[in-house]
């Protein structure tokens, strides 16, 4: 993730720009929503597009 945060392509855009991501958390519901929100927020900050409801636990 650190590399993706500082890396850019030839047009000086983040490496993750124009890519879509989803989140899968293994385990039960206890804490899963929190983990999903933290991961989704982080990957959105580095440039990924995170469509609504693209997560599961």
JSON list of N, CA, C and O in Angstrom, two decimals, residues 4-55:
[
{"chain": "A", "resi": 4, "resn": "UNK", "atom": "N", "xyz": [1.81, 2.13, -3.46]},
{"chain": "A", "resi": 4, "resn": "UNK", "atom": "CA", "xyz": [0.69, 2.65, -4.24]},
{"chain": "A", "resi": 4, "resn": "UNK", "atom": "C", "xyz": [0.34, 4.08, -3.84]},
{"chain": "A", "resi": 4, "resn": "UNK", "atom": "O", "xyz": [-0.15, 4.85, -4.64]},
{"chain": "A", "resi": 5, "resn": "UNK", "atom": "N", "xyz": [0.61, 4.44, -2.59]},
{"chain": "A", "resi": 5, "resn": "UNK", "atom": "CA", "xyz": [0.30, 5.79, -2.14]},
{"chain": "A", "resi": 5, "resn": "UNK", "atom": "C", "xyz": [1.22, 6.82, -2.78]},
{"chain": "A", "resi": 5, "resn": "UNK", "atom": "O", "xyz": [0.82, 7.93, -3.07]},
{"chain": "A", "resi": 6, "resn": "UNK", "atom": "N", "xyz": [2.47, 6.45, -3.00]},
{"chain": "A", "resi": 6, "resn": "UNK", "atom": "CA", "xyz": [3.43, 7.40, -3.53]},
{"chain": "A", "resi": 6, "resn": "UNK", "atom": "C", "xyz": [3.69, 7.23, -5.03]},
{"chain": "A", "resi": 6, "resn": "UNK", "atom": "O", "xyz": [4.25, 8.11, -5.66]},
{"chain": "A", "resi": 7, "resn": "UNK", "atom": "N", "xyz": [3.27, 6.11, -5.58]},
{"chain": "A", "resi": 7, "resn": "UNK", "atom": "CA", "xyz": [3.53, 5.84, -7.00]},
{"chain": "A", "resi": 7, "resn": "UNK", "atom": "C", "xyz": [2.57, 6.57, -7.93]},
{"chain": "A", "resi": 7, "resn": "UNK", "atom": "O", "xyz": [1.41, 6.77, -7.61]},
{"chain": "A", "resi": 8, "resn": "UNK", "atom": "N", "xyz": [3.07, 6.99, -9.07]},
{"chain": "A", "resi": 8, "resn": "UNK", "atom": "CA", "xyz": [2.24, 7.63, -10.08]},
{"chain": "A", "resi": 8, "resn": "UNK", "atom": "C", "xyz": [2.53, 7.01, -11.44]},
{"chain": "A", "resi": 8, "resn": "UNK", "atom": "O", "xyz": [3.59, 6.43, -11.67]},
{"chain": "A", "resi": 9, "resn": "UNK", "atom": "N", "xyz": [1.59, 7.19, -12.37]},
{"chain": "A", "resi": 9, "resn": "UNK", "atom": "CA", "xyz": [1.79, 6.69, -13.73]},
{"chain": "A", "resi": 9, "resn": "UNK", "atom": "C", "xyz": [2.42, 7.79, -14.59]},
{"chain": "A", "resi": 9, "resn": "UNK", "atom": "O", "xyz": [2.85, 8.82, -14.08]},
{"chain": "A", "resi": 10, "resn": "UNK", "atom": "N", "xyz": [2.48, 7.57, -15.89]},
{"chain": "A", "resi": 10, "resn": "UNK", "atom": "CA", "xyz": [3.11, 8.54, -16.80]},
{"chain": "A", "resi": 10, "resn": "UNK", "atom": "C", "xyz": [2.39, 9.88, -16.84]},
{"chain": "A", "resi": 10, "resn": "UNK", "atom": "O", "xyz": [2.99, 10.90, -17.17]},
{"chain": "A", "resi": 11, "resn": "UNK", "atom": "N", "xyz": [1.10, 9.89, -16.52]},
{"chain": "A", "resi": 11, "resn": "UNK", "atom": "CA", "xyz": [0.32, 11.13, -16.51]},
{"chain": "A", "resi": 11, "resn": "UNK", "atom": "C", "xyz": [0.27, 11.77, -15.13]},
{"chain": "A", "resi": 11, "resn": "UNK", "atom": "O", "xyz": [-0.54, 12.66, -14.88]},
{"chain": "A", "resi": 12, "resn": "UNK", "atom": "N", "xyz": [1.11, 11.31, -14.21]},
{"chain": "A", "resi": 12, "resn": "UNK", "atom": "CA", "xyz": [1.21, 11.82, -12.85]},
{"chain": "A", "resi": 12, "resn": "UNK", "atom": "C", "xyz": [-0.06, 11.60, -12.03]},
{"chain": "A", "resi": 12, "resn": "UNK", "atom": "O", "xyz": [-0.39, 12.37, -11.15]},
{"chain": "A", "resi": 13, "resn": "UNK", "atom": "N", "xyz": [-0.79, 10.53, -12.34]},
{"chain": "A", "resi": 13, "resn": "UNK", "atom": "CA", "xyz": [-1.97, 10.14, -11.56]},
{"chain": "A", "resi": 13, "resn": "UNK", "atom": "C", "xyz": [-1.58, 9.00, -10.63]},
{"chain": "A", "resi": 13, "resn": "UNK", "atom": "O", "xyz": [-0.63, 8.27, -10.92]},
{"chain": "A", "resi": 14, "resn": "UNK", "atom": "N", "xyz": [-2.30, 8.82, -9.51]},
{"chain": "A", "resi": 14, "resn": "UNK", "atom": "CA", "xyz": [-1.99, 7.69, -8.61]},
{"chain": "A", "resi": 14, "resn": "UNK", "atom": "C", "xyz": [-2.07, 6.36, -9.37]},
{"chain": "A", "resi": 14, "resn": "UNK", "atom": "O", "xyz": [-2.87, 6.21, -10.30]},
{"chain": "A", "resi": 15, "resn": "UNK", "atom": "N", "xyz": [-1.26, 5.41, -8.98]},
{"chain": "A", "resi": 15, "resn": "UNK", "atom": "CA", "xyz": [-1.22, 4.10, -9.64]},
{"chain": "A", "resi": 15, "resn": "UNK", "atom": "C", "xyz": [-2.59, 3.43, -9.63]},
{"chain": "A", "resi": 15, "resn": "UNK", "atom": "O", "xyz": [-2.98, 2.76, -10.58]},
{"chain": "A", "resi": 16, "resn": "UNK", "atom": "N", "xyz": [-3.36, 3.62, -8.57]},
{"chain": "A", "resi": 16, "resn": "UNK", "atom": "CA", "xyz": [-4.66, 2.98, -8.44]},
{"chain": "A", "resi": 16, "resn": "UNK", "atom": "C", "xyz": [-5.78, 3.73, -9.15]},
{"chain": "A", "resi": 16, "resn": "UNK", "atom": "O", "xyz": [-6.93, 3.31, -9.12]},
{"chain": "A", "resi": 17, "resn": "UNK", "atom": "N", "xyz": [-5.47, 4.85, -9.79]},
{"chain": "A", "resi": 17, "resn": "UNK", "atom": "CA", "xyz": [-6.49, 5.65, -10.46]},
{"chain": "A", "resi": 17, "resn": "UNK", "atom": "C", "xyz": [-7.23, 4.83, -11.52]},
{"chain": "A", "resi": 17, "resn": "UNK", "atom": "O", "xyz": [-6.62, 4.08, -12.27]},
{"chain": "A", "resi": 18, "resn": "UNK", "atom": "N", "xyz": [-8.55, 4.97, -11.56]},
{"chain": "A", "resi": 18, "resn": "UNK", "atom": "CA", "xyz": [-9.40, 4.32, -12.55]},
{"chain": "A", "resi": 18, "resn": "UNK", "atom": "C", "xyz": [-9.45, 2.80, -12.39]},
{"chain": "A", "resi": 18, "resn": "UNK", "atom": "O", "xyz": [-9.65, 2.07, -13.34]},
{"chain": "A", "resi": 19, "resn": "UNK", "atom": "N", "xyz": [-9.27, 2.32, -11.17]},
{"chain": "A", "resi": 19, "resn": "UNK", "atom": "CA", "xyz": [-9.39, 0.90, -10.85]},
{"chain": "A", "resi": 19, "resn": "UNK", "atom": "C", "xyz": [-10.48, 0.73, -9.80]},
{"chain": "A", "resi": 19, "resn": "UNK", "atom": "O", "xyz": [-10.71, 1.61, -8.99]},
{"chain": "A", "resi": 20, "resn": "UNK", "atom": "N", "xyz": [-11.14, -0.40, -9.84]},
{"chain": "A", "resi": 20, "resn": "UNK", "atom": "CA", "xyz": [-12.25, -0.66, -8.92]},
{"chain": "A", "resi": 20, "resn": "UNK", "atom": "C", "xyz": [-11.82, -1.69, -7.89]},
{"chain": "A", "resi": 20, "resn": "UNK", "atom": "O", "xyz": [-11.10, -2.63, -8.21]},
{"chain": "A", "resi": 21, "resn": "UNK", "atom": "N", "xyz": [-12.26, -1.51, -6.63]},
{"chain": "A", "resi": 21, "resn": "UNK", "atom": "CA", "xyz": [-11.91, -2.43, -5.56]},
{"chain": "A", "resi": 21, "resn": "UNK", "atom": "C", "xyz": [-13.15, -2.86, -4.79]},
{"chain": "A", "resi": 21, "resn": "UNK", "atom": "O", "xyz": [-14.15, -2.15, -4.77]},
{"chain": "A", "resi": 22, "resn": "UNK", "atom": "N", "xyz": [-13.07, -4.02, -4.18]},
{"chain": "A", "resi": 22, "resn": "UNK", "atom": "CA", "xyz": [-14.11, -4.52, -3.29]},
{"chain": "A", "resi": 22, "resn": "UNK", "atom": "C", "xyz": [-13.42, -5.09, -2.05]},
{"chain": "A", "resi": 22, "resn": "UNK", "atom": "O", "xyz": [-12.23, -5.35, -2.07]},
{"chain": "A", "resi": 23, "resn": "UNK", "atom": "N", "xyz": [-14.19, -5.27, -0.98]},
{"chain": "A", "resi": 23, "resn": "UNK", "atom": "CA", "xyz": [-13.62, -5.74, 0.28]},
{"chain": "A", "resi": 23, "resn": "UNK", "atom": "C", "xyz": [-14.33, -7.01, 0.73]},
{"chain": "A", "resi": 23, "resn": "UNK", "atom": "O", "xyz": [-15.56, -7.07, 0.72]},
{"chain": "A", "resi": 24, "resn": "UNK", "atom": "N", "xyz": [-13.55, -8.01, 1.13]},
{"chain": "A", "resi": 24, "resn": "UNK", "atom": "CA", "xyz": [-14.09, -9.24, 1.70]},
{"chain": "A", "resi": 24, "resn": "UNK", "atom": "C", "xyz": [-13.42, -9.44, 3.05]},
{"chain": "A", "resi": 24, "resn": "UNK", "atom": "O", "xyz": [-12.20, -9.47, 3.14]},
{"chain": "A", "resi": 25, "resn": "UNK", "atom": "N", "xyz": [-14.23, -9.56, 4.09]},
{"chain": "A", "resi": 25, "resn": "UNK", "atom": "CA", "xyz": [-13.71, -9.80, 5.45]},
{"chain": "A", "resi": 25, "resn": "UNK", "atom": "C", "xyz": [-14.18, -11.18, 5.88]},
{"chain": "A", "resi": 25, "resn": "UNK", "atom": "O", "xyz": [-15.37, -11.48, 5.82]},
{"chain": "A", "resi": 26, "resn": "UNK", "atom": "N", "xyz": [-13.25, -12.02, 6.31]},
{"chain": "A", "resi": 26, "resn": "UNK", "atom": "CA", "xyz": [-13.64, -13.35, 6.79]},
{"chain": "A", "resi": 26, "resn": "UNK", "atom": "C", "xyz": [-13.89, -13.28, 8.29]},
{"chain": "A", "resi": 26, "resn": "UNK", "atom": "O", "xyz": [-13.22, -12.56, 9.01]},
{"chain": "A", "resi": 27, "resn": "UNK", "atom": "N", "xyz": [-14.87, -13.99, 8.74]},
{"chain": "A", "resi": 27, "resn": "UNK", "atom": "CA", "xyz": [-15.22, -13.99, 10.15]},
{"chain": "A", "resi": 27, "resn": "UNK", "atom": "C", "xyz": [-16.68, -13.64, 10.35]},
{"chain": "A", "resi": 27, "resn": "UNK", "atom": "O", "xyz": [-17.46, -13.61, 9.40]},
{"chain": "A", "resi": 28, "resn": "UNK", "atom": "N", "xyz": [-17.04, -13.33, 11.59]},
{"chain": "A", "resi": 28, "resn": "UNK", "atom": "CA", "xyz": [-18.43, -13.02, 11.88]},
{"chain": "A", "resi": 28, "resn": "UNK", "atom": "C", "xyz": [-18.66, -11.51, 11.89]},
{"chain": "A", "resi": 28, "resn": "UNK", "atom": "O", "xyz": [-17.76, -10.73, 11.60]},
{"chain": "A", "resi": 29, "resn": "UNK", "atom": "N", "xyz": [-19.86, -11.14, 12.25]},
{"chain": "A", "resi": 29, "resn": "UNK", "atom": "CA", "xyz": [-20.26, -9.73, 12.17]},
{"chain": "A", "resi": 29, "resn": "UNK", "atom": "C", "xyz": [-19.56, -8.83, 13.18]},
{"chain": "A", "resi": 29, "resn": "UNK", "atom": "O", "xyz": [-19.42, -7.64, 12.96]},
{"chain": "A", "resi": 30, "resn": "UNK", "atom": "N", "xyz": [-19.12, -9.39, 14.28]},
{"chain": "A", "resi": 30, "resn": "UNK", "atom": "CA", "xyz": [-18.47, -8.58, 15.32]},
{"chain": "A", "resi": 30, "resn": "UNK", "atom": "C", "xyz": [-17.23, -7.88, 14.77]},
{"chain": "A", "resi": 30, "resn": "UNK", "atom": "O", "xyz": [-16.21, -8.50, 14.51]},
{"chain": "A", "resi": 31, "resn": "UNK", "atom": "N", "xyz": [-17.33, -6.60, 14.56]},
{"chain": "A", "resi": 31, "resn": "UNK", "atom": "CA", "xyz": [-16.22, -5.80, 14.07]},
{"chain": "A", "resi": 31, "resn": "UNK", "atom": "C", "xyz": [-16.07, -5.76, 12.57]},
{"chain": "A", "resi": 31, "resn": "UNK", "atom": "O", "xyz": [-15.28, -4.98, 12.05]},
{"chain": "A", "resi": 32, "resn": "UNK", "atom": "N", "xyz": [-16.80, -6.58, 11.84]},
{"chain": "A", "resi": 32, "resn": "UNK", "atom": "CA", "xyz": [-16.64, -6.63, 10.39]},
{"chain": "A", "resi": 32, "resn": "UNK", "atom": "C", "xyz": [-17.01, -5.31, 9.73]},
{"chain": "A", "resi": 32, "resn": "UNK", "atom": "O", "xyz": [-16.30, -4.84, 8.82]},
{"chain": "A", "resi": 33, "resn": "UNK", "atom": "N", "xyz": [-18.06, -4.67, 10.19]},
{"chain": "A", "resi": 33, "resn": "UNK", "atom": "CA", "xyz": [-18.45, -3.39, 9.59]},
{"chain": "A", "resi": 33, "resn": "UNK", "atom": "C", "xyz": [-17.37, -2.33, 9.79]},
{"chain": "A", "resi": 33, "resn": "UNK", "atom": "O", "xyz": [-17.09, -1.54, 8.89]},
{"chain": "A", "resi": 34, "resn": "UNK", "atom": "N", "xyz": [-16.76, -2.33, 10.95]},
{"chain": "A", "resi": 34, "resn": "UNK", "atom": "CA", "xyz": [-15.69, -1.37, 11.22]},
{"chain": "A", "resi": 34, "resn": "UNK", "atom": "C", "xyz": [-14.49, -1.63, 10.31]},
{"chain": "A", "resi": 34, "resn": "UNK", "atom": "O", "xyz": [-13.92, -0.70, 9.73]},
{"chain": "A", "resi": 35, "resn": "UNK", "atom": "N", "xyz": [-14.11, -2.88, 10.20]},
{"chain": "A", "resi": 35, "resn": "UNK", "atom": "CA", "xyz": [-12.96, -3.25, 9.36]},
{"chain": "A", "resi": 35, "resn": "UNK", "atom": "C", "xyz": [-13.24, -2.88, 7.91]},
{"chain": "A", "resi": 35, "resn": "UNK", "atom": "O", "xyz": [-12.39, -2.32, 7.22]},
{"chain": "A", "resi": 36, "resn": "UNK", "atom": "N", "xyz": [-14.44, -3.17, 7.44]},
{"chain": "A", "resi": 36, "resn": "UNK", "atom": "CA", "xyz": [-14.82, -2.85, 6.06]},
{"chain": "A", "resi": 36, "resn": "UNK", "atom": "C", "xyz": [-14.75, -1.35, 5.82]},
{"chain": "A", "resi": 36, "resn": "UNK", "atom": "O", "xyz": [-14.22, -0.89, 4.79]},
{"chain": "A", "resi": 37, "resn": "UNK", "atom": "N", "xyz": [-15.25, -0.56, 6.75]},
{"chain": "A", "resi": 37, "resn": "UNK", "atom": "CA", "xyz": [-15.23, 0.89, 6.57]},
{"chain": "A", "resi": 37, "resn": "UNK", "atom": "C", "xyz": [-13.81, 1.43, 6.57]},
{"chain": "A", "resi": 37, "resn": "UNK", "atom": "O", "xyz": [-13.48, 2.32, 5.77]},
{"chain": "A", "resi": 38, "resn": "UNK", "atom": "N", "xyz": [-12.96, 0.91, 7.42]},
{"chain": "A", "resi": 38, "resn": "UNK", "atom": "CA", "xyz": [-11.57, 1.37, 7.47]},
{"chain": "A", "resi": 38, "resn": "UNK", "atom": "C", "xyz": [-10.82, 1.01, 6.18]},
{"chain": "A", "resi": 38, "resn": "UNK", "atom": "O", "xyz": [-10.11, 1.84, 5.61]},
{"chain": "A", "resi": 39, "resn": "UNK", "atom": "N", "xyz": [-10.99, -0.21, 5.72]},
{"chain": "A", "resi": 39, "resn": "UNK", "atom": "CA", "xyz": [-10.30, -0.65, 4.49]},
{"chain": "A", "resi": 39, "resn": "UNK", "atom": "C", "xyz": [-10.84, 0.12, 3.28]},
{"chain": "A", "resi": 39, "resn": "UNK", "atom": "O", "xyz": [-10.07, 0.59, 2.44]},
{"chain": "A", "resi": 40, "resn": "UNK", "atom": "N", "xyz": [-12.14, 0.26, 3.19]},
{"chain": "A", "resi": 40, "resn": "UNK", "atom": "CA", "xyz": [-12.74, 0.99, 2.07]},
{"chain": "A", "resi": 40, "resn": "UNK", "atom": "C", "xyz": [-12.27, 2.43, 2.02]},
{"chain": "A", "resi": 40, "resn": "UNK", "atom": "O", "xyz": [-11.96, 2.98, 0.95]},
{"chain": "A", "resi": 41, "resn": "UNK", "atom": "N", "xyz": [-12.20, 3.05, 3.17]},
{"chain": "A", "resi": 41, "resn": "UNK", "atom": "CA", "xyz": [-11.73, 4.44, 3.25]},
{"chain": "A", "resi": 41, "resn": "UNK", "atom": "C", "xyz": [-10.27, 4.55, 2.80]},
{"chain": "A", "resi": 41, "resn": "UNK", "atom": "O", "xyz": [-9.91, 5.45, 2.03]},
{"chain": "A", "resi": 42, "resn": "UNK", "atom": "N", "xyz": [-9.46, 3.62, 3.25]},
{"chain": "A", "resi": 42, "resn": "UNK", "atom": "CA", "xyz": [-8.04, 3.65, 2.90]},
{"chain": "A", "resi": 42, "resn": "UNK", "atom": "C", "xyz": [-7.81, 3.44, 1.40]},
{"chain": "A", "resi": 42, "resn": "UNK", "atom": "O", "xyz": [-7.05, 4.18, 0.77]},
{"chain": "A", "resi": 43, "resn": "UNK", "atom": "N", "xyz": [-8.48, 2.46, 0.82]},
{"chain": "A", "resi": 43, "resn": "UNK", "atom": "CA", "xyz": [-8.26, 2.22, -0.60]},
{"chain": "A", "resi": 43, "resn": "UNK", "atom": "C", "xyz": [-8.86, 3.32, -1.47]},
{"chain": "A", "resi": 43, "resn": "UNK", "atom": "O", "xyz": [-8.36, 3.61, -2.55]},
{"chain": "A", "resi": 44, "resn": "UNK", "atom": "N", "xyz": [-9.90, 4.00, -0.98]},
{"chain": "A", "resi": 44, "resn": "UNK", "atom": "CA", "xyz": [-10.44, 5.15, -1.71]},
{"chain": "A", "resi": 44, "resn": "UNK", "atom": "C", "xyz": [-9.45, 6.32, -1.67]},
{"chain": "A", "resi": 44, "resn": "UNK", "atom": "O", "xyz": [-9.31, 7.05, -2.65]},
{"chain": "A", "resi": 45, "resn": "UNK", "atom": "N", "xyz": [-8.76, 6.48, -0.55]},
{"chain": "A", "resi": 45, "resn": "UNK", "atom": "CA", "xyz": [-7.78, 7.56, -0.42]},
{"chain": "A", "resi": 45, "resn": "UNK", "atom": "C", "xyz": [-6.61, 7.41, -1.38]},
{"chain": "A", "resi": 45, "resn": "UNK", "atom": "O", "xyz": [-6.02, 8.40, -1.80]},
{"chain": "A", "resi": 46, "resn": "UNK", "atom": "N", "xyz": [-6.25, 6.18, -1.71]},
{"chain": "A", "resi": 46, "resn": "UNK", "atom": "CA", "xyz": [-5.11, 6.00, -2.61]},
{"chain": "A", "resi": 46, "resn": "UNK", "atom": "C", "xyz": [-5.53, 5.94, -4.08]},
{"chain": "A", "resi": 46, "resn": "UNK", "atom": "O", "xyz": [-4.69, 5.74, -4.94]},
{"chain": "A", "resi": 47, "resn": "UNK", "atom": "N", "xyz": [-6.83, 6.13, -4.35]},
{"chain": "A", "resi": 47, "resn": "UNK", "atom": "CA", "xyz": [-7.25, 6.27, -5.74]},
{"chain": "A", "resi": 47, "resn": "UNK", "atom": "C", "xyz": [-8.22, 5.25, -6.29]},
{"chain": "A", "resi": 47, "resn": "UNK", "atom": "O", "xyz": [-8.73, 5.42, -7.39]},
{"chain": "A", "resi": 48, "resn": "UNK", "atom": "N", "xyz": [-8.47, 4.17, -5.57]},
{"chain": "A", "resi": 48, "resn": "UNK", "atom": "CA", "xyz": [-9.42, 3.18, -6.07]},
{"chain": "A", "resi": 48, "resn": "UNK", "atom": "C", "xyz": [-10.84, 3.73, -6.04]},
{"chain": "A", "resi": 48, "resn": "UNK", "atom": "O", "xyz": [-11.19, 4.54, -5.18]},
{"chain": "A", "resi": 49, "resn": "UNK", "atom": "N", "xyz": [-11.66, 3.28, -6.97]},
{"chain": "A", "resi": 49, "resn": "UNK", "atom": "CA", "xyz": [-13.09, 3.54, -6.93]},
{"chain": "A", "resi": 49, "resn": "UNK", "atom": "C", "xyz": [-13.72, 2.40, -6.14]},
{"chain": "A", "resi": 49, "resn": "UNK", "atom": "O", "xyz": [-13.49, 1.24, -6.44]},
{"chain": "A", "resi": 50, "resn": "UNK", "atom": "N", "xyz": [-14.52, 2.75, -5.13]},
{"chain": "A", "resi": 50, "resn": "UNK", "atom": "CA", "xyz": [-15.18, 1.74, -4.31]},
{"chain": "A", "resi": 50, "resn": "UNK", "atom": "C", "xyz": [-16.68, 1.93, -4.47]},
{"chain": "A", "resi": 50, "resn": "UNK", "atom": "O", "xyz": [-17.29, 2.77, -3.79]},
{"chain": "A", "resi": 51, "resn": "UNK", "atom": "N", "xyz": [-17.31, 1.17, -5.37]},
{"chain": "A", "resi": 51, "resn": "UNK", "atom": "CA", "xyz": [-18.76, 1.30, -5.55]},
{"chain": "A", "resi": 51, "resn": "UNK", "atom": "C", "xyz": [-19.50, 0.90, -4.27]},
{"chain": "A", "resi": 51, "resn": "UNK", "atom": "O", "xyz": [-18.98, 0.15, -3.44]},
{"chain": "A", "resi": 52, "resn": "UNK", "atom": "N", "xyz": [-20.71, 1.39, -4.12]},
{"chain": "A", "resi": 52, "resn": "UNK", "atom": "CA", "xyz": [-21.50, 1.04, -2.95]},
{"chain": "A", "resi": 52, "resn": "UNK", "atom": "C", "xyz": [-21.81, -0.45, -2.91]},
{"chain": "A", "resi": 52, "resn": "UNK", "atom": "O", "xyz": [-21.99, -1.08, -3.94]},
{"chain": "A", "resi": 53, "resn": "UNK", "atom": "N", "xyz": [-21.85, -0.98, -1.72]},
{"chain": "A", "resi": 53, "resn": "UNK", "atom": "CA", "xyz": [-22.20, -2.37, -1.45]},
{"chain": "A", "resi": 53, "resn": "UNK", "atom": "C", "xyz": [-21.29, -3.39, -2.13]},
{"chain": "A", "resi": 53, "resn": "UNK", "atom": "O", "xyz": [-21.72, -4.47, -2.51]},
{"chain": "A", "resi": 54, "resn": "UNK", "atom": "N", "xyz": [-20.03, -3.05, -2.33]},
{"chain": "A", "resi": 54, "resn": "UNK", "atom": "CA", "xyz": [-19.08, -4.02, -2.89]},
{"chain": "A", "resi": 54, "resn": "UNK", "atom": "C", "xyz": [-18.23, -4.63, -1.79]},
{"chain": "A", "resi": 54, "resn": "UNK", "atom": "O", "xyz": [-17.01, -4.68, -1.88]},
{"chain": "A", "resi": 55, "resn": "UNK", "atom": "N", "xyz": [-18.88, -5.06, -0.73]},
{"chain": "A", "resi": 55, "resn": "UNK", "atom": "CA", "xyz": [-18.20, -5.69, 0.37]},
{"chain": "A", "resi": 55, "resn": "UNK", "atom": "C", "xyz": [-19.03, -6.83, 0.92]},
{"chain": "A", "resi": 55, "resn": "UNK", "atom": "O", "xyz": [-20.24, -6.90, 0.66]}
]
